PDB file of C-alpha atoms in Angstrom:
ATOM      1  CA  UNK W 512       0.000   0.000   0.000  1.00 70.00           C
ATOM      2  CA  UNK W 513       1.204   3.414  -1.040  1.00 58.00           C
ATOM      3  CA  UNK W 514       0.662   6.942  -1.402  1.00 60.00           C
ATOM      4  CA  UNK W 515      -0.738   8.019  -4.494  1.00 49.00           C
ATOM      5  CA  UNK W 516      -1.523  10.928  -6.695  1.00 45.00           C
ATOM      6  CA  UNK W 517      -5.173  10.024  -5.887  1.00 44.00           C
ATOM      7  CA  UNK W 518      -4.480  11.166  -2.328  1.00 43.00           C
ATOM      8  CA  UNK W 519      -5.724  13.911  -0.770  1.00 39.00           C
ATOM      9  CA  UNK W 520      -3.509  16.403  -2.577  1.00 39.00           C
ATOM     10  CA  UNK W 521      -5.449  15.617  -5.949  1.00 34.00           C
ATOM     11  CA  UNK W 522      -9.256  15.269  -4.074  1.00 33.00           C
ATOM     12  CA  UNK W 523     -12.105  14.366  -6.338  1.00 33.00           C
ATOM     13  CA  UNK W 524     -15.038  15.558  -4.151  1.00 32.00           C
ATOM     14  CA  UNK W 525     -17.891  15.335  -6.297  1.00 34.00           C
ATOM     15  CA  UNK W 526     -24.268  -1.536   1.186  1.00 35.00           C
ATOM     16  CA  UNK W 527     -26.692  -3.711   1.190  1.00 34.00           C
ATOM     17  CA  UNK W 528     -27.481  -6.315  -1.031  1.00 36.00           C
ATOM     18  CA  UNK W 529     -31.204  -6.509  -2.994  1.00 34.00           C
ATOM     19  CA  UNK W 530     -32.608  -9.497  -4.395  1.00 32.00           C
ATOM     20  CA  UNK W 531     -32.800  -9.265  -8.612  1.00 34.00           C
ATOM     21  CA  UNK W 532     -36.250  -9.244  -9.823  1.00 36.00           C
ATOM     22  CA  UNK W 533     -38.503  -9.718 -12.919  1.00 38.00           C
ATOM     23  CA  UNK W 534     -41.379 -10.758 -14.478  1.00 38.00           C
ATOM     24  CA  UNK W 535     -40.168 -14.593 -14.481  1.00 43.00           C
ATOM     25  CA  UNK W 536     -38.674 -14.528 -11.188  1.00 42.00           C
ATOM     26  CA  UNK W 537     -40.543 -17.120  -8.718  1.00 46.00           C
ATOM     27  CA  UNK W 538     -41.784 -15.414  -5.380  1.00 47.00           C
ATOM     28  CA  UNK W 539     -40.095 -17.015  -2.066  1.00 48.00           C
ATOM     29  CA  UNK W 540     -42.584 -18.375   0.226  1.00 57.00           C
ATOM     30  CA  UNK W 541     -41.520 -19.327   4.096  1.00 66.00           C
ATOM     31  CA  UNK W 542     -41.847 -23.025   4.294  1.00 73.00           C
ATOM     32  CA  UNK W 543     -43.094 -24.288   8.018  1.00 83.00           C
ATOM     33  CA  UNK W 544     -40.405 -26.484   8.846  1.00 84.00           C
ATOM     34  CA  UNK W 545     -40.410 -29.380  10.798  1.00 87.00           C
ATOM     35  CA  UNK W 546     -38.235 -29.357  14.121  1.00 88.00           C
ATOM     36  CA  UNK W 547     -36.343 -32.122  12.509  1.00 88.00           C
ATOM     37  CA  UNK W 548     -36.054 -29.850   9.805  1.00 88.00           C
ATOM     38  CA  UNK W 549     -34.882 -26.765  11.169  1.00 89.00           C
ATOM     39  CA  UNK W 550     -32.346 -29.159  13.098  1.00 89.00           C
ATOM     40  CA  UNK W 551     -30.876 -30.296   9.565  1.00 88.00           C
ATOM     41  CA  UNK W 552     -30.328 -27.034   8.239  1.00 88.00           C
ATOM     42  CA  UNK W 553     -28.510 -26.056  11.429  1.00 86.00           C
ATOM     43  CA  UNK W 554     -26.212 -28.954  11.304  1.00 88.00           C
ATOM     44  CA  UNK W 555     -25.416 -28.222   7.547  1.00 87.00           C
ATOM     45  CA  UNK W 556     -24.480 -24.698   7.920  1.00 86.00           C
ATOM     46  CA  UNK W 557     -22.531 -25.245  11.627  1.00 85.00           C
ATOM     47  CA  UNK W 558     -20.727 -27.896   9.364  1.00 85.00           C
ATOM     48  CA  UNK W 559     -20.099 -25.712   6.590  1.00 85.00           C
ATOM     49  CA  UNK W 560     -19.746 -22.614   8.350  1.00 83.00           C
ATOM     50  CA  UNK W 561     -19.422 -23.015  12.372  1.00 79.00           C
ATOM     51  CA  UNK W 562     -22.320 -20.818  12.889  1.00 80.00           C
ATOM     52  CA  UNK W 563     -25.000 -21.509  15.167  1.00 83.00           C
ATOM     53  CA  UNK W 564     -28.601 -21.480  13.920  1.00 84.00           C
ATOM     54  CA  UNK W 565     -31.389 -22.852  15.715  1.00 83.00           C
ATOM     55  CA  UNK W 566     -34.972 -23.212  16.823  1.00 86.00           C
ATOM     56  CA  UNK W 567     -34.897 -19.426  18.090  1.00 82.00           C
ATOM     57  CA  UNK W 568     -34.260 -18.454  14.903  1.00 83.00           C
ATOM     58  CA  UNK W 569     -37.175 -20.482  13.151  1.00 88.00           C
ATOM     59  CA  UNK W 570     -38.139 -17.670  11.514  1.00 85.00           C
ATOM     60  CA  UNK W 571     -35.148 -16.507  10.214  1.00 83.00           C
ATOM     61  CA  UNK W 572     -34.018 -19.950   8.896  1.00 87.00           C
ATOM     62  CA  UNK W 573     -37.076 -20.469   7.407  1.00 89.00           C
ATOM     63  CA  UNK W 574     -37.185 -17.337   5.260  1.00 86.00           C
ATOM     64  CA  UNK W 575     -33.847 -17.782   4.109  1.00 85.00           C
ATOM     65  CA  UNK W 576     -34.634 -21.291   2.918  1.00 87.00           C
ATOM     66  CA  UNK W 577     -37.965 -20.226   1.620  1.00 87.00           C
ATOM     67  CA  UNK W 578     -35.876 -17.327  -0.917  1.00 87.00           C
ATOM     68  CA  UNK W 579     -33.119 -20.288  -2.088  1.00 85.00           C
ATOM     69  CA  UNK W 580     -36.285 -22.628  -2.797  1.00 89.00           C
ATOM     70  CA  UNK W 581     -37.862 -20.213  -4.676  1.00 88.00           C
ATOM     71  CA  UNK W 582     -34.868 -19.335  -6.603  1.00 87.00           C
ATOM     72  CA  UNK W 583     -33.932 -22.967  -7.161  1.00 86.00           C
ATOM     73  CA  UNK W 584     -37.749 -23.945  -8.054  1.00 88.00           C
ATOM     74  CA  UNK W 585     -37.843 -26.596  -5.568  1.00 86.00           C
ATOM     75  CA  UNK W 586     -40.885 -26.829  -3.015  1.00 84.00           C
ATOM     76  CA  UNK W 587     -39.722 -29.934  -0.869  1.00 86.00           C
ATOM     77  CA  UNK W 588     -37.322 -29.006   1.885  1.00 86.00           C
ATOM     78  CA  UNK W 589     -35.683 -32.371   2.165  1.00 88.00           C
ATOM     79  CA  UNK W 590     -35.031 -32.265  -1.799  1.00 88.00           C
ATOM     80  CA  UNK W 591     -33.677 -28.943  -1.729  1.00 87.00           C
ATOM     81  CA  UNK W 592     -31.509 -29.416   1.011  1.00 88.00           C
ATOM     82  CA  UNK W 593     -30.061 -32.672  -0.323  1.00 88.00           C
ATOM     83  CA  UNK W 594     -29.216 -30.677  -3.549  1.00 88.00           C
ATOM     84  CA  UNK W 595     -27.497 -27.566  -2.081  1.00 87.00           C
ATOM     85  CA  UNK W 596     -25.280 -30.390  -0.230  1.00 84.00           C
ATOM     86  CA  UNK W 597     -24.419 -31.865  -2.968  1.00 86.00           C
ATOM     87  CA  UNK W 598     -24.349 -28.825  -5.353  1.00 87.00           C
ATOM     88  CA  UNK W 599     -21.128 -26.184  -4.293  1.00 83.00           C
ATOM     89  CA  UNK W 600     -22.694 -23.386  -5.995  1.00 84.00           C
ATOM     90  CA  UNK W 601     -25.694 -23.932  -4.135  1.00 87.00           C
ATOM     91  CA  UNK W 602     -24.131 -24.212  -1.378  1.00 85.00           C
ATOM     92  CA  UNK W 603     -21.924 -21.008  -1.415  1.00 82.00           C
ATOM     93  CA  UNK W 604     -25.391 -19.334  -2.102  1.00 83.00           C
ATOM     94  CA  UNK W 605     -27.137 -21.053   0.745  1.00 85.00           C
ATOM     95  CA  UNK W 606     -24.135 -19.915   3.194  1.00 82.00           C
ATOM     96  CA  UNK W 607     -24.088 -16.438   1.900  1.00 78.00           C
ATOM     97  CA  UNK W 608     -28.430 -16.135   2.299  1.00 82.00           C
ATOM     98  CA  UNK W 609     -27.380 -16.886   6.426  1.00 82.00           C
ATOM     99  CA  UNK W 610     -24.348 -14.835   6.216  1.00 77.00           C
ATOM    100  CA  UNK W 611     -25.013 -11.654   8.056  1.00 68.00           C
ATOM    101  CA  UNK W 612     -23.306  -8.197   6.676  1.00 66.00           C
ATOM    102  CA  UNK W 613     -23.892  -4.951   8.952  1.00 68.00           C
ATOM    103  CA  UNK W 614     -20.917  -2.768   9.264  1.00 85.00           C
ATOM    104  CA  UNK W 615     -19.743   0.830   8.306  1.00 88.00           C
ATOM    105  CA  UNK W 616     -16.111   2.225   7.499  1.00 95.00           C
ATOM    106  CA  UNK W 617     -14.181   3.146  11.324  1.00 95.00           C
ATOM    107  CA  UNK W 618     -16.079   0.696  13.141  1.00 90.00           C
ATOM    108  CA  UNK W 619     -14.459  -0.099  16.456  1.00 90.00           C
ATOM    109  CA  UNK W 620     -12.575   3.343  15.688  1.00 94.00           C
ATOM    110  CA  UNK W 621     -10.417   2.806  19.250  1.00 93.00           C
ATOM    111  CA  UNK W 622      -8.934  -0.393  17.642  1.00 95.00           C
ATOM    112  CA  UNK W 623      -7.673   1.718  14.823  1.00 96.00           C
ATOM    113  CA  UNK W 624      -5.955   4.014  16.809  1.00 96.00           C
ATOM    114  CA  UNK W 625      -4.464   1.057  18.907  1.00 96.00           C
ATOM    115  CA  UNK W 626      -3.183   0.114  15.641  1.00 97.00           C
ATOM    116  CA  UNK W 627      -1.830   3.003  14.145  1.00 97.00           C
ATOM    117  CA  UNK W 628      -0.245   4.544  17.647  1.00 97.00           C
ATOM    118  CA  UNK W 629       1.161   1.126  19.520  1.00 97.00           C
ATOM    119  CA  UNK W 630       0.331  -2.683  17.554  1.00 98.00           C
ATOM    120  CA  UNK W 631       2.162  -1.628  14.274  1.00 98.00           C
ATOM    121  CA  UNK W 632       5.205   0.585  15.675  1.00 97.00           C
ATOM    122  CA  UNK W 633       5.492  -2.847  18.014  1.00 97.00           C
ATOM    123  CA  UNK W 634       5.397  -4.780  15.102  1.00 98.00           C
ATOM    124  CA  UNK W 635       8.016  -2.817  13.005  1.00 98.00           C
ATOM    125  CA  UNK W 636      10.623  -2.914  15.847  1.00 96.00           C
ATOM    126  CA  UNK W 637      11.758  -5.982  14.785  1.00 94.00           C
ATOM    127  CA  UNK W 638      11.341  -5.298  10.784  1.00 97.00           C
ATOM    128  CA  UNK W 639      13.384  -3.194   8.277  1.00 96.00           C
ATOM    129  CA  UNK W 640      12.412  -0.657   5.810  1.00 95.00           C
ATOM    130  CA  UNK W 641      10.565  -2.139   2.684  1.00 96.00           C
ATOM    131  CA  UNK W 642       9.801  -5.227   4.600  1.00 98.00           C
ATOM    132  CA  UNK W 643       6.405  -6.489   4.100  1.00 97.00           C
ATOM    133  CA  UNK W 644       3.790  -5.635   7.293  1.00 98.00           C
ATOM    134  CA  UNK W 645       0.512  -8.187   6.544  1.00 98.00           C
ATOM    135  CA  UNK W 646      -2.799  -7.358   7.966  1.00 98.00           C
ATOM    136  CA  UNK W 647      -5.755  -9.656   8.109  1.00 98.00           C
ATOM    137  CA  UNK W 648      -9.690  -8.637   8.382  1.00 97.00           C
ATOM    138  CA  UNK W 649     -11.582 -11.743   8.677  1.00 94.00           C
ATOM    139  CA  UNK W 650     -14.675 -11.436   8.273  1.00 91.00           C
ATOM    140  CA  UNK W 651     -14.275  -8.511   6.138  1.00 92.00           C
ATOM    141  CA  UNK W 652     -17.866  -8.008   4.948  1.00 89.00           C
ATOM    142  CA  UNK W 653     -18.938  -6.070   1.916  1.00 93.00           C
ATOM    143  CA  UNK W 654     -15.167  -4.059   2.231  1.00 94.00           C
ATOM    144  CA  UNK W 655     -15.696  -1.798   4.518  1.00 95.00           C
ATOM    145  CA  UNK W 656     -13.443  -3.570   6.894  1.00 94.00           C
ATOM    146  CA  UNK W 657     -10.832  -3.821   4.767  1.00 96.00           C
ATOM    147  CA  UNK W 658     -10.817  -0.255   3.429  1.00 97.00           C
ATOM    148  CA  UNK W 659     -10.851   1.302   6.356  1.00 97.00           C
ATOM    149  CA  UNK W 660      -7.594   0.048   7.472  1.00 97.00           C
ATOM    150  CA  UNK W 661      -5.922   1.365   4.335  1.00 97.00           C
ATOM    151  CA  UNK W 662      -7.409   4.831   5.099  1.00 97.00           C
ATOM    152  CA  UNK W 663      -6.801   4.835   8.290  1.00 97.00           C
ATOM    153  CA  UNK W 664      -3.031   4.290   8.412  1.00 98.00           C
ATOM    154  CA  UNK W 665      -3.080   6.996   5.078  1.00 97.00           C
ATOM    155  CA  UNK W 666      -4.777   8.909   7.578  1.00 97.00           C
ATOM    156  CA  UNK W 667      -2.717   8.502  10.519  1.00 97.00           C
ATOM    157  CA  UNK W 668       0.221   6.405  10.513  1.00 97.00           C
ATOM    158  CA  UNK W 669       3.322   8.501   9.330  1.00 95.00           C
ATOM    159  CA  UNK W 670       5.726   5.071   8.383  1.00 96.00           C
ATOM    160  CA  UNK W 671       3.070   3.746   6.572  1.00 96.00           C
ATOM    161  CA  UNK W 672       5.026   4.490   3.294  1.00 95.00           C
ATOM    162  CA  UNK W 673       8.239   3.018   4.888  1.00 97.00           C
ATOM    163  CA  UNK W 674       6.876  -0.171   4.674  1.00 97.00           C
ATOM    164  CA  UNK W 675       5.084  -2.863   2.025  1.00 97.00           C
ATOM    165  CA  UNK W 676       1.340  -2.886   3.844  1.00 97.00           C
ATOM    166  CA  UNK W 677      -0.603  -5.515   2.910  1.00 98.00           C
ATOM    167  CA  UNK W 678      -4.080  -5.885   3.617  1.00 98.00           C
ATOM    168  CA  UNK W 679      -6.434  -9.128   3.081  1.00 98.00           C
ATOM    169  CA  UNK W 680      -9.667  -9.028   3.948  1.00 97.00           C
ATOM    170  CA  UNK W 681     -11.837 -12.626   3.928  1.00 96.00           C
ATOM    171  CA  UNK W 682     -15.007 -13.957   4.062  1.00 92.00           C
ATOM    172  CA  UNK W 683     -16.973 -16.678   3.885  1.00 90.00           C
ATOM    173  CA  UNK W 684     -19.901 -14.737   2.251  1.00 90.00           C
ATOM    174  CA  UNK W 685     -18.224 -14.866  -1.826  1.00 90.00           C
ATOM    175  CA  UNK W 686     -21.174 -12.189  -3.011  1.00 89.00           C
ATOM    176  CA  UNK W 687     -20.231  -9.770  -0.128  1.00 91.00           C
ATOM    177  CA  UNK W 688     -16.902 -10.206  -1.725  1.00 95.00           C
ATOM    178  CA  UNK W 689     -18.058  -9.449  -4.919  1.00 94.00           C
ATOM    179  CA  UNK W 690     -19.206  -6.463  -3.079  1.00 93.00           C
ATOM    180  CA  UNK W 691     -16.292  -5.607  -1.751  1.00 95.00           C
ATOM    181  CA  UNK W 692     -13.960  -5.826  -4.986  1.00 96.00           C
ATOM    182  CA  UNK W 693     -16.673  -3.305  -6.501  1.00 95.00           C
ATOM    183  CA  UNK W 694     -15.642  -0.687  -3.811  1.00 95.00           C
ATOM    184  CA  UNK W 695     -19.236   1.246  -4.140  1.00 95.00           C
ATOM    185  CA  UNK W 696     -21.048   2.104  -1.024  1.00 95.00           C
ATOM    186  CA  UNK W 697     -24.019   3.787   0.445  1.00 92.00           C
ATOM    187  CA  UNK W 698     -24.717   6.824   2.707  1.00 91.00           C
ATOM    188  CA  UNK W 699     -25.402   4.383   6.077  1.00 89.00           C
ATOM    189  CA  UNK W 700     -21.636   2.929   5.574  1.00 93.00           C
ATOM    190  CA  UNK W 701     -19.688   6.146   5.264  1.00 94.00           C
ATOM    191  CA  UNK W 702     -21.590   7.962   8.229  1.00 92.00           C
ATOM    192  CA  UNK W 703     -18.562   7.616  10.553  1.00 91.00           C
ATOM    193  CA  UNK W 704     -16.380   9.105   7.944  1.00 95.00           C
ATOM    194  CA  UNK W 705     -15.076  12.482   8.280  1.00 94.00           C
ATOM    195  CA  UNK W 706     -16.330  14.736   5.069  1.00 94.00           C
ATOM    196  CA  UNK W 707     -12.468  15.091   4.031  1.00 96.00           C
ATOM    197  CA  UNK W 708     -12.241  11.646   4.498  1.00 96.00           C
ATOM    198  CA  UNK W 709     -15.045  11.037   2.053  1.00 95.00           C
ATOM    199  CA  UNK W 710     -14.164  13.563  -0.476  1.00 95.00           C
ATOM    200  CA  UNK W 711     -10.213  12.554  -0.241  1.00 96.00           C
ATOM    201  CA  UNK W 712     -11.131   8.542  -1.062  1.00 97.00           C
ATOM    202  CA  UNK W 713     -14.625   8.295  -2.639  1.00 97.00           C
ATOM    203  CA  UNK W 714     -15.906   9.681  -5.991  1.00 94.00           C
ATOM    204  CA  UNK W 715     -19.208  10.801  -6.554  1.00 89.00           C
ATOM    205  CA  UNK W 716     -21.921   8.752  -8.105  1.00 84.00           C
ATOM    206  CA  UNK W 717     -25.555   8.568  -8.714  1.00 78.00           C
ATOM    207  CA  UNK W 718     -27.848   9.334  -6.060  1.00 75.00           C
ATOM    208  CA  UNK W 719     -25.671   9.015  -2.456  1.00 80.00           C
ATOM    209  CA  UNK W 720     -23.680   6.132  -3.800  1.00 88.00           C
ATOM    210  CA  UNK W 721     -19.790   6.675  -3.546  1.00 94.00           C
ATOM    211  CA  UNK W 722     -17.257   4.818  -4.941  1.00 96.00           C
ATOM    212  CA  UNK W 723     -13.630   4.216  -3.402  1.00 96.00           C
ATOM    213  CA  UNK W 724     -10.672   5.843  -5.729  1.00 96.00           C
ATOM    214  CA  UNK W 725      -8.771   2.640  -7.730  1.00 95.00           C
ATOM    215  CA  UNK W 726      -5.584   3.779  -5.913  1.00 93.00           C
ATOM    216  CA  UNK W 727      -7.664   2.371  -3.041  1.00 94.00           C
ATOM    217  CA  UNK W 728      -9.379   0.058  -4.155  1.00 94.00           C
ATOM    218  CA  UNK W 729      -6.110  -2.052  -5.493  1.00 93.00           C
ATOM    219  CA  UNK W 730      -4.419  -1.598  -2.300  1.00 93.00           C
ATOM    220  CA  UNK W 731      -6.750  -4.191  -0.668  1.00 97.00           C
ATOM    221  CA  UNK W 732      -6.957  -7.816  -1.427  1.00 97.00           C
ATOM    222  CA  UNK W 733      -9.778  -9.750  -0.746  1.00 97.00           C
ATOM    223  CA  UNK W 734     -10.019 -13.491  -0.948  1.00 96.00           C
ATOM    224  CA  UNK W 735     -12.939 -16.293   0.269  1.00 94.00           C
ATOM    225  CA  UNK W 736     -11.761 -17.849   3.496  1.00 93.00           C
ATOM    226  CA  UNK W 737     -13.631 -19.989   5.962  1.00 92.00           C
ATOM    227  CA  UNK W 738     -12.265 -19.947   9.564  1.00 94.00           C
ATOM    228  CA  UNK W 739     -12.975 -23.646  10.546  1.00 91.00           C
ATOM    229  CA  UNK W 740     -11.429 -24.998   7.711  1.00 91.00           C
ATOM    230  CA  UNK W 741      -7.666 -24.297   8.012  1.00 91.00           C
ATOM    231  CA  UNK W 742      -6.970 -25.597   4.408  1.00 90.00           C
ATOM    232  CA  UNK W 743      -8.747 -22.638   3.107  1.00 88.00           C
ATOM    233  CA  UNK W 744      -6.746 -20.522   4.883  1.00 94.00           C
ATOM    234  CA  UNK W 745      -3.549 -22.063   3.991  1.00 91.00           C
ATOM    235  CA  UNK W 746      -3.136 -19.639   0.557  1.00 91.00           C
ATOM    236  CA  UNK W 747      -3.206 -16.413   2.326  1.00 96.00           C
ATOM    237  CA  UNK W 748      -0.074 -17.218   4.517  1.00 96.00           C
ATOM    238  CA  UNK W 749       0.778 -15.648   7.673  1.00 97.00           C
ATOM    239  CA  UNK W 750      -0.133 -12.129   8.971  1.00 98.00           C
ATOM    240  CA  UNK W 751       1.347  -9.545  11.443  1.00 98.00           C
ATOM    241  CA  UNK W 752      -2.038  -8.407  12.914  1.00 98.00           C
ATOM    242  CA  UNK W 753      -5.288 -10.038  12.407  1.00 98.00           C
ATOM    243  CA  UNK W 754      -8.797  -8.250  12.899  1.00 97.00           C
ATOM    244  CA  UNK W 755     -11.541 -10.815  13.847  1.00 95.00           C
ATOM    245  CA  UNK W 756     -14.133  -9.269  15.414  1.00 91.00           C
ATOM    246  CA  UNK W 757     -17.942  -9.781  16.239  1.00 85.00           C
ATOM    247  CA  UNK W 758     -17.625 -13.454  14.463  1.00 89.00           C
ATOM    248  CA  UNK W 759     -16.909 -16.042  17.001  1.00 91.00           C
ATOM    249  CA  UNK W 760     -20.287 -14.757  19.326  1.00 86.00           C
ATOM    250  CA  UNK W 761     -21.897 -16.933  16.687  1.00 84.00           C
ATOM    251  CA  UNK W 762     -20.003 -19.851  17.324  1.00 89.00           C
ATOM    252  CA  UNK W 763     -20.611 -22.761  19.911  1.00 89.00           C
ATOM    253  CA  UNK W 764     -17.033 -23.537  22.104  1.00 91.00           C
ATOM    254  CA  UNK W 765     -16.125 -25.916  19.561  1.00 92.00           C
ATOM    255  CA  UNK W 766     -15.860 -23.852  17.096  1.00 91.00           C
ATOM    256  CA  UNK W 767     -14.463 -21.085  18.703  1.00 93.00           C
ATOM    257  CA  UNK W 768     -11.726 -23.393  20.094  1.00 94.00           C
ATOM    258  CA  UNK W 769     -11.405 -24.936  16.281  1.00 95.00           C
ATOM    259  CA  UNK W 770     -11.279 -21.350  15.163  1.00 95.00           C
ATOM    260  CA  UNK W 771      -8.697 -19.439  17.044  1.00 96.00           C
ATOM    261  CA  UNK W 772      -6.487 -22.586  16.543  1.00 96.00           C
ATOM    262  CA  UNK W 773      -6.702 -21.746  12.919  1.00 96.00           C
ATOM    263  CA  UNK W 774      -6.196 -18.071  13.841  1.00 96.00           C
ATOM    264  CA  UNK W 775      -3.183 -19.127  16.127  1.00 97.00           C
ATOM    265  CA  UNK W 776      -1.106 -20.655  13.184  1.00 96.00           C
ATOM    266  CA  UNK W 777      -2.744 -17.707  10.741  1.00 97.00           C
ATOM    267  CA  UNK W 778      -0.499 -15.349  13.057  1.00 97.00           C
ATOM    268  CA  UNK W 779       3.325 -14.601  12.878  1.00 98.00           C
ATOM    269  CA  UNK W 780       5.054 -14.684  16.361  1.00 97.00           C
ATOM    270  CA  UNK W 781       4.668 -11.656  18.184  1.00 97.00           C
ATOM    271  CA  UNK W 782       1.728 -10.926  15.797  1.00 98.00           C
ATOM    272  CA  UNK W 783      -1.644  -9.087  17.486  1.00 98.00           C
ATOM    273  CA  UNK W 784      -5.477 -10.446  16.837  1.00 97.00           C
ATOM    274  CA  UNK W 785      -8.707  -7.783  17.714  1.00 96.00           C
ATOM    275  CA  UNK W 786     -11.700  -9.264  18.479  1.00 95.00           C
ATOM    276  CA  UNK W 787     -15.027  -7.670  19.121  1.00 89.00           C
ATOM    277  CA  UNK W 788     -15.669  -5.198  22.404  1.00 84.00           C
ATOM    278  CA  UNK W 789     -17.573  -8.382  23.010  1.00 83.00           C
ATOM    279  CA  UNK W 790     -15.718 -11.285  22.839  1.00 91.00           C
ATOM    280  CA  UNK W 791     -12.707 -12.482  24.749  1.00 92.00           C
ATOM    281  CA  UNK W 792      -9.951 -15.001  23.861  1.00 95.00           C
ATOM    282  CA  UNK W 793      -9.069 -15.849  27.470  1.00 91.00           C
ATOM    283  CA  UNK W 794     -12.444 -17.465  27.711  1.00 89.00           C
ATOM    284  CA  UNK W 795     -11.674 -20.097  24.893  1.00 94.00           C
ATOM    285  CA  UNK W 796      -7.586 -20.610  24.940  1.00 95.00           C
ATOM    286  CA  UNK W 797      -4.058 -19.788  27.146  1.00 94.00           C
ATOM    287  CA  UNK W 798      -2.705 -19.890  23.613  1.00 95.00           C
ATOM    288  CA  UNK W 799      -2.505 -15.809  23.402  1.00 97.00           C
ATOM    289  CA  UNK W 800      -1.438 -13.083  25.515  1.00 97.00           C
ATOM    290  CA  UNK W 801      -3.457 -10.706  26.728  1.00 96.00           C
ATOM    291  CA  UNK W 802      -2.388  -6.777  26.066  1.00 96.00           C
ATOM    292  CA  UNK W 803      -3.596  -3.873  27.599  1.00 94.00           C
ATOM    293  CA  UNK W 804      -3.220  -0.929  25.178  1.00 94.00           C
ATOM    294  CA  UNK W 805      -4.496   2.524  25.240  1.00 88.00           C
ATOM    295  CA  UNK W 806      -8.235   2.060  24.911  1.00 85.00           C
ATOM    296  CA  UNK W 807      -8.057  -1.477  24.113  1.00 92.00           C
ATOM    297  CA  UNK W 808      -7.715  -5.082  24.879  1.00 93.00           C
ATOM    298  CA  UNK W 809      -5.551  -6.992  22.382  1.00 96.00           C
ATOM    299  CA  UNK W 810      -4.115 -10.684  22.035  1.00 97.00           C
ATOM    300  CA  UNK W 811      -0.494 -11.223  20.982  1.00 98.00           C
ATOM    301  CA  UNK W 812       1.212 -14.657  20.058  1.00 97.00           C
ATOM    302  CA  UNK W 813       3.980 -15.094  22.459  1.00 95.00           C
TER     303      UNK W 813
END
């Protein structure tokens, strides 16, 4: 990641996703599933995903399962179900329907300044000039996640152009993804975003929409991961700071353990995870240290 002539000194001033429609397009219904039916589809996705979804979210499950149905013109649950399972790209569609996607650009903003003012000046102590400094956001959403990272340290880390920044974000959710690698965002995500922020990054587009500046938008890599299955991860490599946060409150402890293993050997020595204000790794392993920064709680790999 580097400074660019799309910075701020050359400004340009001037996301949710919606089902596609038309005439021929079959309207989703909201099957009532059996118990032993709601059970199956929470087995499939905790096995595919590690997420927990169960009876108290009948109505959630069902209406997700009613829309891929509808879309894959099948009205028996058992039939569907059997064909997403054996069907990948029905299954990467079923995952992403249960997939949830609510976040904004600076969210968390106190673990961005944790990283900008002590994780990464800790990190570069033992690094030289040009060497490469890799940061992880898993999940990363629809790119906000990602993106604000690379602003942020534009923003407000002065080495940031001493070293090679690399930034990954992941998901298991391939059309937020697709989202992401567009780089075009509503009003409701850039809310948090100062106004020169906006105007430095983000071009203008129809209606309220703005798009991230290419500069930007290249700087980020983003890449389908699933955190319970450690041979999907195996591609990206290792990383010097990992951002994981509000995604293991949907797992049960098995999966949390499973997953920050996975996270664990994701990490470089000496590397730094964030989780969510409301989740805490001391409560699943003794595999990570516990930091006390400035206005937030950190892990580090011994």
């Amino acid at each position: 990641m580097r400074r660019t002539s799309s910075r701020p000194d050359s400004r340009r001033a001037n996301g949710a996703r919606r089902p596609v429609s038309g005439k021929d397009e079959p309207r989703a219904t909201h099957p009532a599933l059996t118990d032993k039916e709601i059970a199956q589809v929470g087995r499939l996705i905790y096995r595919w995903t590690g997420m927990i979804f169960g009876e108290n979210k009948r109505y959630y499950i069902e209406r997700r399962i009613g829309e891929r149905m509808a879309r894959s013109r099948m009205a028996d649950v058992a039939t569907y179900l059997g064909f997403a399972g054996s069907h990948l790209d029905e299954r990467e569609a079923l995952i992403n329907a249960f997939t949830i996607n609510e976040t904004y650009f600076y969210r968390e903003e106190h673990q961005l300044q944790a990283l900008s003012a002590q994780i990464l000046p800790e990190i570069v102590r033992s690094k030289r000039p040009g060497d490469a400094v890799r940061i992880w956001s898993m999940p990363c959403s629809t790119g906000e996640e990602g993106y604000s990272i690379a602003i942020w340290l534009l923003e407000n880390w002065s080495m940031v152009d001493a070293y090679n920044v690399e930034i990954v974000g992941s998901d298991v959710d391939t059309a937020a993804l697709r989202h992401a690698r567009e780089g075009r965002f509503g009003t409701r995500s850039l809310a948090r975003l100062p106004a020169k922020v906006v105007d430095a990054y983000f071009e203008g587009e129809r209606g309220h929409r703005r798009k991230i500046i290419d500069d930007l938008r290249e700087s980020v890599r983003f890449a389908p991961a699933n955190i319970v299955d450690r041979a999907s991860l195996a591609a990206l490599g290792r990383f010097d700071v990992i951002l994981c946060r509000n995604l293991l409150i949907y797992f049960d402890d098995e999966a949390r353990r499973l997953a920050v293993s996975n996270l664990y050997h994701s990490l470089n020595p000496g590397g730094f995870i964030c989780l969510g204000h409301s989740e805490s790794m001391t409560r699943i392993t003794d595999l990570f240290e516990l930091v006390r920064l400035e206005g937030a709680i950190v892990y580090r790999k011994p």
